[in-house]
Amino acid sequence: MRALSRILIGGLILATLVWLKGQFVKLHESILQLDRLSQDGGLLSHTHMTDNTHGSNSTAEDPLRAVMNAISNSFLNGTIEKLATPKSGLRDTRSKVVVVAKTAKEKTQWISSMLPNWKHAIYVTDDRTAPLHTAKNKGREANAYLTYIIEHYDHLPETIAFIHSHLSSWHNDQNAAKALQLLNIDFVQKNGYANFRCHTTPGCYPAEIQPFRNKKEQAGIDKHEAATERAFAKAWTELFNSTAVPEQIGVACCAQFAVSRDQVLQRPLAHYVWFHSWLMETSLSDATAGRVMEYLWHIIFGMEPVYCPKVYQCFRNVYDIWDILS
């Protein structure tokens, strides 16, 4: 009798383990499916994407990434609906466009499906056969940004958002789609410029670019930052025809921002054409030229050389979020 009991208990345990394994497999498959949707932007889409080739291999190879993305993106729609105000990018009806710089291999399906109420202009920097492309692959995202302004100067929408191609990244305070849908359009129109990143490191405190830092001090900073500093004074003089180079230039990284049409039009088209010509013809490397422009956008669009609002103030202004204390 005791032996029979052990057999029954053992069988029950085995059956339970088999059942649990089956449930885990189903859960894992559901997570992978959620991740594929989130990478395509399907969780906010009115019409789901049908491209089955996107991202499936990398997702299957990294279940942890799948779990994290599935969890964060599955709550995205509800979070936006809860937080969005009438003047946010989700609800505001004024004309707006998101301008994106990408390489041919980068996936940007999330933009059209997660931002159905934004027009979009996606420039490919390394494929001249793409519908929208840059003249050459130089200057990082600055090339695409300037190309859009030059091509659309006479018929710009009221709000233009310039972003990178990825949905999530270390230098985004939040999911890029969430940032665009929560963007306070009233603030963009009033201020003329809004940086999507509110956290001030890197870029501020201390100011990232100090063109007149001595060589000993410069030896202690990041090599890319040092290269940008060494190039900055000469670039400033060439770009603005001015020797009044600021002693400090600071802004929260990393060249993702929104501007108003009126602010863009504060400069004549010839300025943007010149900036683009400089970018294409400078002897600076692709990375250094792009970084120089990264720390000039806020100045080009009317802000002071050091533009570093407090984190809480930035969230209040840019996203109309008031519960950020730090």
Coordinates of C-alpha atoms in Angstrom, one line a residue:
M1 CA 0.0 0.0 0.0
R2 CA 2.8 2.3 0.9
A3 CA 4.6 1.6 -2.3
L4 CA 1.4 2.3 -4.3
S5 CA 1.1 5.6 -2.4
R6 CA 4.7 6.6 -3.4
I7 CA 4.0 5.7 -7.0
L8 CA 0.8 7.8 -7.0
I9 CA 2.6 10.8 -5.4
G10 CA 5.5 10.5 -7.8
G11 CA 3.1 10.3 -10.8
L12 CA 1.3 13.4 -9.5
I13 CA 4.5 15.3 -9.1
L14 CA 5.6 14.3 -12.6
A15 CA 2.3 15.3 -14.1
T16 CA 2.5 18.7 -12.2
L17 CA 6.0 19.3 -13.6
V18 CA 4.9 18.5 -17.1
W19 CA 1.9 20.8 -16.8
L20 CA 4.1 23.6 -15.4
K21 CA 6.5 23.2 -18.2
G22 CA 3.7 23.5 -20.7
Q23 CA 2.4 26.6 -19.0
F24 CA 5.9 28.1 -19.0
V25 CA 6.2 27.4 -22.8
K26 CA 2.9 29.1 -23.4
L27 CA 3.9 32.1 -21.3
H28 CA 7.2 32.4 -23.1
E29 CA 5.6 32.3 -26.5
S30 CA 3.1 34.9 -25.4
I31 CA 5.9 37.1 -24.2
L32 CA 7.7 36.7 -27.5
Q33 CA 4.6 37.6 -29.3
L34 CA 4.1 40.7 -27.2
D35 CA 7.7 41.7 -27.8
R36 CA 7.3 41.4 -31.5
L37 CA 4.2 43.6 -31.3
S38 CA 6.0 46.1 -29.2
Q39 CA 9.0 46.3 -31.5
D40 CA 6.6 46.9 -34.4
G41 CA 4.5 49.3 -32.3
G42 CA 1.5 47.0 -32.5
L43 CA 0.3 47.7 -29.0
L44 CA -0.8 51.2 -29.9
S45 CA -1.7 50.5 -33.5
H46 CA -5.1 51.0 -35.0
T47 CA -4.0 48.6 -37.8
H48 CA -1.3 46.0 -37.0
M49 CA 1.8 45.6 -39.1
T50 CA 2.0 42.5 -41.3
D51 CA 5.8 42.3 -41.7
N52 CA 6.7 38.9 -40.0
T53 CA 10.4 39.3 -40.6
H54 CA 10.9 42.1 -38.1
G55 CA 13.0 41.3 -35.1
S56 CA 12.0 37.7 -34.5
N57 CA 15.5 36.2 -34.4
S58 CA 17.0 38.6 -32.0
T59 CA 14.0 38.3 -29.7
A60 CA 14.1 34.6 -29.6
E61 CA 17.8 34.7 -28.7
D62 CA 17.2 37.0 -25.7
P63 CA 14.2 36.1 -23.6
L64 CA 15.1 38.6 -20.9
R65 CA 14.9 41.4 -23.4
A66 CA 11.5 40.0 -24.5
V67 CA 10.2 40.0 -21.0
M68 CA 11.3 43.6 -20.3
N69 CA 10.0 45.0 -23.5
A70 CA 6.7 43.1 -23.2
I71 CA 6.1 44.4 -19.7
S72 CA 7.0 48.0 -20.5
N73 CA 5.1 48.2 -23.8
S74 CA 2.0 46.4 -22.7
F75 CA 1.3 49.2 -20.2
L76 CA 2.2 52.0 -22.7
N77 CA -1.2 52.6 -24.2
G78 CA -3.0 52.8 -20.8
T79 CA -0.2 55.1 -19.4
I80 CA -0.5 57.5 -22.2
E81 CA -4.3 57.6 -22.1
K82 CA -4.2 58.3 -18.4
L83 CA -1.5 61.0 -18.5
A84 CA -2.3 62.8 -21.8
T85 CA -3.8 66.2 -21.6
P86 CA -5.8 68.0 -24.4
K87 CA -2.6 69.9 -25.3
S88 CA -0.5 66.7 -25.6
G89 CA 0.8 65.2 -28.8
L90 CA -1.8 62.5 -28.5
R91 CA -4.8 64.8 -28.5
D92 CA -3.7 68.2 -30.0
T93 CA -5.0 68.6 -33.5
R94 CA -2.5 71.1 -34.8
S95 CA -0.2 69.9 -37.6
K96 CA 2.9 68.0 -36.5
V97 CA 5.5 65.7 -37.9
V98 CA 8.2 63.5 -36.5
V99 CA 11.5 63.5 -38.5
V100 CA 13.7 60.5 -38.1
A101 CA 17.3 59.7 -39.1
K102 CA 18.0 56.0 -39.6
T103 CA 20.3 53.5 -41.4
A104 CA 18.9 51.0 -43.8
K105 CA 19.1 48.1 -41.3
E106 CA 17.3 49.9 -38.5
K107 CA 13.6 49.1 -38.0
T108 CA 11.2 52.0 -37.6
Q109 CA 7.8 50.3 -38.1
W110 CA 6.9 51.4 -34.6
I111 CA 6.7 55.0 -35.7
S112 CA 3.8 54.7 -38.1
S113 CA 1.9 52.3 -35.9
M114 CA 2.6 53.8 -32.4
L115 CA 2.2 57.4 -33.7
P116 CA -0.8 57.2 -36.0
N117 CA -1.7 60.9 -35.3
W118 CA 1.7 62.2 -36.3
K119 CA 2.9 62.6 -39.8
H120 CA 6.4 61.2 -40.3
A121 CA 9.5 61.7 -42.4
I122 CA 12.0 58.9 -42.1
Y123 CA 15.3 59.6 -43.8
V124 CA 17.7 56.8 -44.6
T125 CA 21.3 58.0 -44.4
D126 CA 23.0 55.1 -46.2
D127 CA 20.7 54.1 -49.0
R128 CA 20.1 56.6 -51.8
T129 CA 17.4 54.5 -53.3
A130 CA 15.1 55.0 -50.3
P131 CA 12.1 57.3 -50.8
L132 CA 13.6 59.7 -48.3
H133 CA 17.4 59.8 -48.0
T134 CA 20.3 62.1 -47.4
A135 CA 22.8 63.1 -50.0
K136 CA 25.6 61.2 -48.2
N137 CA 26.1 59.3 -44.9
K138 CA 27.8 62.0 -42.9
G139 CA 27.0 64.1 -39.8
R140 CA 24.8 61.6 -38.0
E141 CA 21.2 62.7 -37.4
A142 CA 22.1 66.3 -38.1
N143 CA 22.2 65.5 -41.8
A144 CA 18.6 64.3 -41.9
Y145 CA 17.3 67.1 -39.7
L146 CA 18.8 69.8 -41.9
T147 CA 17.7 68.0 -45.0
Y148 CA 14.1 68.0 -43.8
I149 CA 14.1 71.7 -42.9
I150 CA 15.6 72.7 -46.3
E151 CA 13.2 70.5 -48.2
H152 CA 10.1 71.7 -46.3
Y153 CA 11.0 75.3 -45.3
D154 CA 8.1 76.9 -47.1
H155 CA 5.5 74.4 -45.9
L156 CA 6.5 73.3 -42.4
P157 CA 3.9 71.9 -40.0
E158 CA 3.3 73.8 -36.7
T159 CA 5.4 71.4 -34.6
I160 CA 8.4 69.4 -35.8
A161 CA 9.9 66.6 -33.6
F162 CA 13.4 65.4 -34.4
I163 CA 14.3 62.0 -33.0
H164 CA 16.5 58.9 -33.5
S165 CA 15.2 55.7 -34.9
H166 CA 15.0 53.5 -31.8
L167 CA 11.9 53.2 -29.6
S168 CA 13.9 52.7 -26.4
S169 CA 17.5 53.8 -25.5
W170 CA 19.6 54.7 -22.5
H171 CA 19.4 58.4 -23.5
N172 CA 15.6 58.5 -23.6
D173 CA 14.0 59.4 -20.3
Q174 CA 11.0 57.2 -21.4
N175 CA 9.8 55.3 -24.4
A176 CA 10.1 57.6 -27.5
A177 CA 6.5 57.0 -28.5
K178 CA 5.3 57.9 -25.0
A179 CA 7.4 61.1 -25.1
L180 CA 5.9 62.2 -28.4
Q181 CA 2.3 61.4 -27.4
L182 CA 2.7 63.2 -24.0
L183 CA 4.6 66.2 -25.5
N184 CA 3.1 69.5 -24.4
I185 CA 2.5 71.2 -27.8
D186 CA 1.5 74.4 -26.1
F187 CA 5.0 74.6 -24.5
V188 CA 6.7 73.9 -27.8
Q189 CA 4.8 76.7 -29.5
K190 CA 5.5 79.1 -26.6
N191 CA 9.1 78.3 -26.0
G192 CA 10.0 77.5 -29.6
Y193 CA 12.3 74.5 -28.5
A194 CA 11.8 71.6 -26.2
N195 CA 14.5 68.9 -25.5
F196 CA 13.0 65.4 -25.1
R197 CA 15.5 64.5 -22.5
C198 CA 14.9 66.0 -19.0
H199 CA 17.6 64.3 -17.0
T200 CA 20.6 66.5 -17.2
T201 CA 23.5 63.9 -17.3
P202 CA 25.3 63.9 -19.7
G203 CA 25.3 67.4 -21.0
C204 CA 24.8 69.6 -18.0
Y205 CA 26.3 70.2 -14.6
P206 CA 29.1 70.7 -15.6
A207 CA 28.4 72.0 -19.1
E208 CA 29.5 69.3 -21.6
I209 CA 31.4 71.6 -24.0
Q210 CA 34.0 74.0 -22.7
P211 CA 36.0 75.1 -25.7
F212 CA 38.7 76.9 -23.7
R213 CA 39.4 74.2 -21.2
N214 CA 43.1 73.7 -20.8
K215 CA 44.8 70.6 -22.1
K216 CA 45.4 69.2 -18.6
E217 CA 41.7 69.4 -17.7
Q218 CA 40.8 68.1 -21.1
A219 CA 42.9 65.0 -20.6
G220 CA 40.6 63.9 -17.9
I221 CA 37.4 63.9 -19.9
D222 CA 35.8 61.5 -22.4
K223 CA 37.9 61.3 -25.7
H224 CA 34.8 62.0 -27.8
E225 CA 33.9 65.1 -25.7
A226 CA 37.6 66.2 -25.9
A227 CA 37.6 65.9 -29.7
T228 CA 34.3 67.9 -29.9
E229 CA 35.8 70.6 -27.7
R230 CA 38.9 70.9 -29.7
A231 CA 36.9 71.4 -32.9
F232 CA 34.2 73.6 -31.4
A233 CA 35.6 77.1 -31.5
K234 CA 36.6 76.8 -35.2
A235 CA 33.3 75.2 -36.1
W236 CA 31.4 78.0 -34.3
T237 CA 33.3 80.7 -36.2
E238 CA 32.7 78.9 -39.5
L239 CA 29.0 78.2 -38.9
F240 CA 28.0 81.6 -37.4
N241 CA 30.7 83.9 -38.9
S242 CA 31.4 85.0 -35.4
T243 CA 34.4 84.8 -33.0
A244 CA 32.2 85.3 -29.9
V245 CA 32.5 81.6 -28.9
P246 CA 30.7 80.8 -25.7
E247 CA 32.9 79.7 -22.8
Q248 CA 30.4 76.9 -21.9
I249 CA 27.8 75.0 -23.9
G250 CA 25.5 72.8 -22.1
V251 CA 22.3 70.9 -22.9
A252 CA 20.9 67.5 -22.0
C253 CA 22.0 65.0 -24.6
C254 CA 21.3 63.6 -27.2
A255 CA 19.9 65.7 -30.2
Q256 CA 16.3 64.7 -29.8
F257 CA 13.9 67.7 -29.6
A258 CA 10.8 69.5 -30.9
V259 CA 10.6 72.9 -32.3
S260 CA 7.8 75.2 -33.5
R261 CA 7.5 76.3 -37.1
D262 CA 7.7 79.9 -36.0
Q263 CA 11.1 79.3 -34.3
V264 CA 12.5 77.5 -37.4
L265 CA 11.5 80.5 -39.5
Q266 CA 13.3 82.9 -37.2
R267 CA 16.3 82.0 -39.4
P268 CA 16.3 82.4 -43.2
L269 CA 16.5 79.3 -45.4
A270 CA 20.1 80.3 -46.3
H271 CA 21.3 79.6 -42.8
Y272 CA 20.1 76.0 -42.8
V273 CA 21.6 75.5 -46.3
W274 CA 24.9 76.8 -45.0
F275 CA 24.8 74.6 -41.9
H276 CA 24.2 71.6 -44.2
S277 CA 27.0 72.6 -46.6
W278 CA 29.4 72.9 -43.7
L279 CA 28.3 69.5 -42.4
M280 CA 28.9 67.9 -45.8
E281 CA 32.2 69.6 -46.5
T282 CA 34.0 69.8 -43.1
S283 CA 37.2 67.8 -42.6
L284 CA 35.9 66.8 -39.2
S285 CA 35.0 63.1 -38.8
D286 CA 31.5 62.0 -39.1
A287 CA 31.2 61.5 -35.3
T288 CA 32.8 64.8 -34.3
A289 CA 30.8 66.9 -36.8
G290 CA 27.6 65.2 -35.6
R291 CA 28.5 65.9 -32.0
V292 CA 29.3 69.6 -32.7
M293 CA 25.8 69.9 -34.2
E294 CA 24.3 68.0 -31.2
Y295 CA 25.4 70.9 -28.9
L296 CA 24.3 73.6 -31.3
W297 CA 20.6 72.8 -31.9
H298 CA 19.3 74.6 -28.9
I299 CA 21.3 77.7 -29.8
I300 CA 20.2 77.5 -33.4
F301 CA 16.6 77.5 -32.2
G302 CA 16.9 80.5 -29.9
M303 CA 18.1 79.2 -26.5
E304 CA 21.0 80.3 -24.4
P305 CA 24.4 78.4 -24.8
V306 CA 23.7 76.7 -21.5
Y307 CA 20.1 75.4 -21.6
C308 CA 19.7 73.1 -18.6
P309 CA 16.3 73.4 -16.9
K310 CA 15.8 71.5 -13.6
V311 CA 14.5 68.0 -14.1
Y312 CA 11.2 68.6 -12.4
Q313 CA 10.7 71.8 -14.4
C314 CA 11.5 70.1 -17.7
F315 CA 8.9 67.4 -17.0
R316 CA 6.3 70.0 -16.1
N317 CA 7.0 72.1 -19.2
V318 CA 7.7 69.5 -21.8
Y319 CA 5.3 66.7 -20.7
D320 CA 2.9 68.5 -18.3
I321 CA 3.9 65.9 -15.7
W322 CA 3.9 67.4 -12.2
D323 CA 4.8 64.5 -9.9
I324 CA 8.6 64.5 -10.7
L325 CA 10.4 65.6 -7.6
S326 CA 14.1 65.2 -8.4

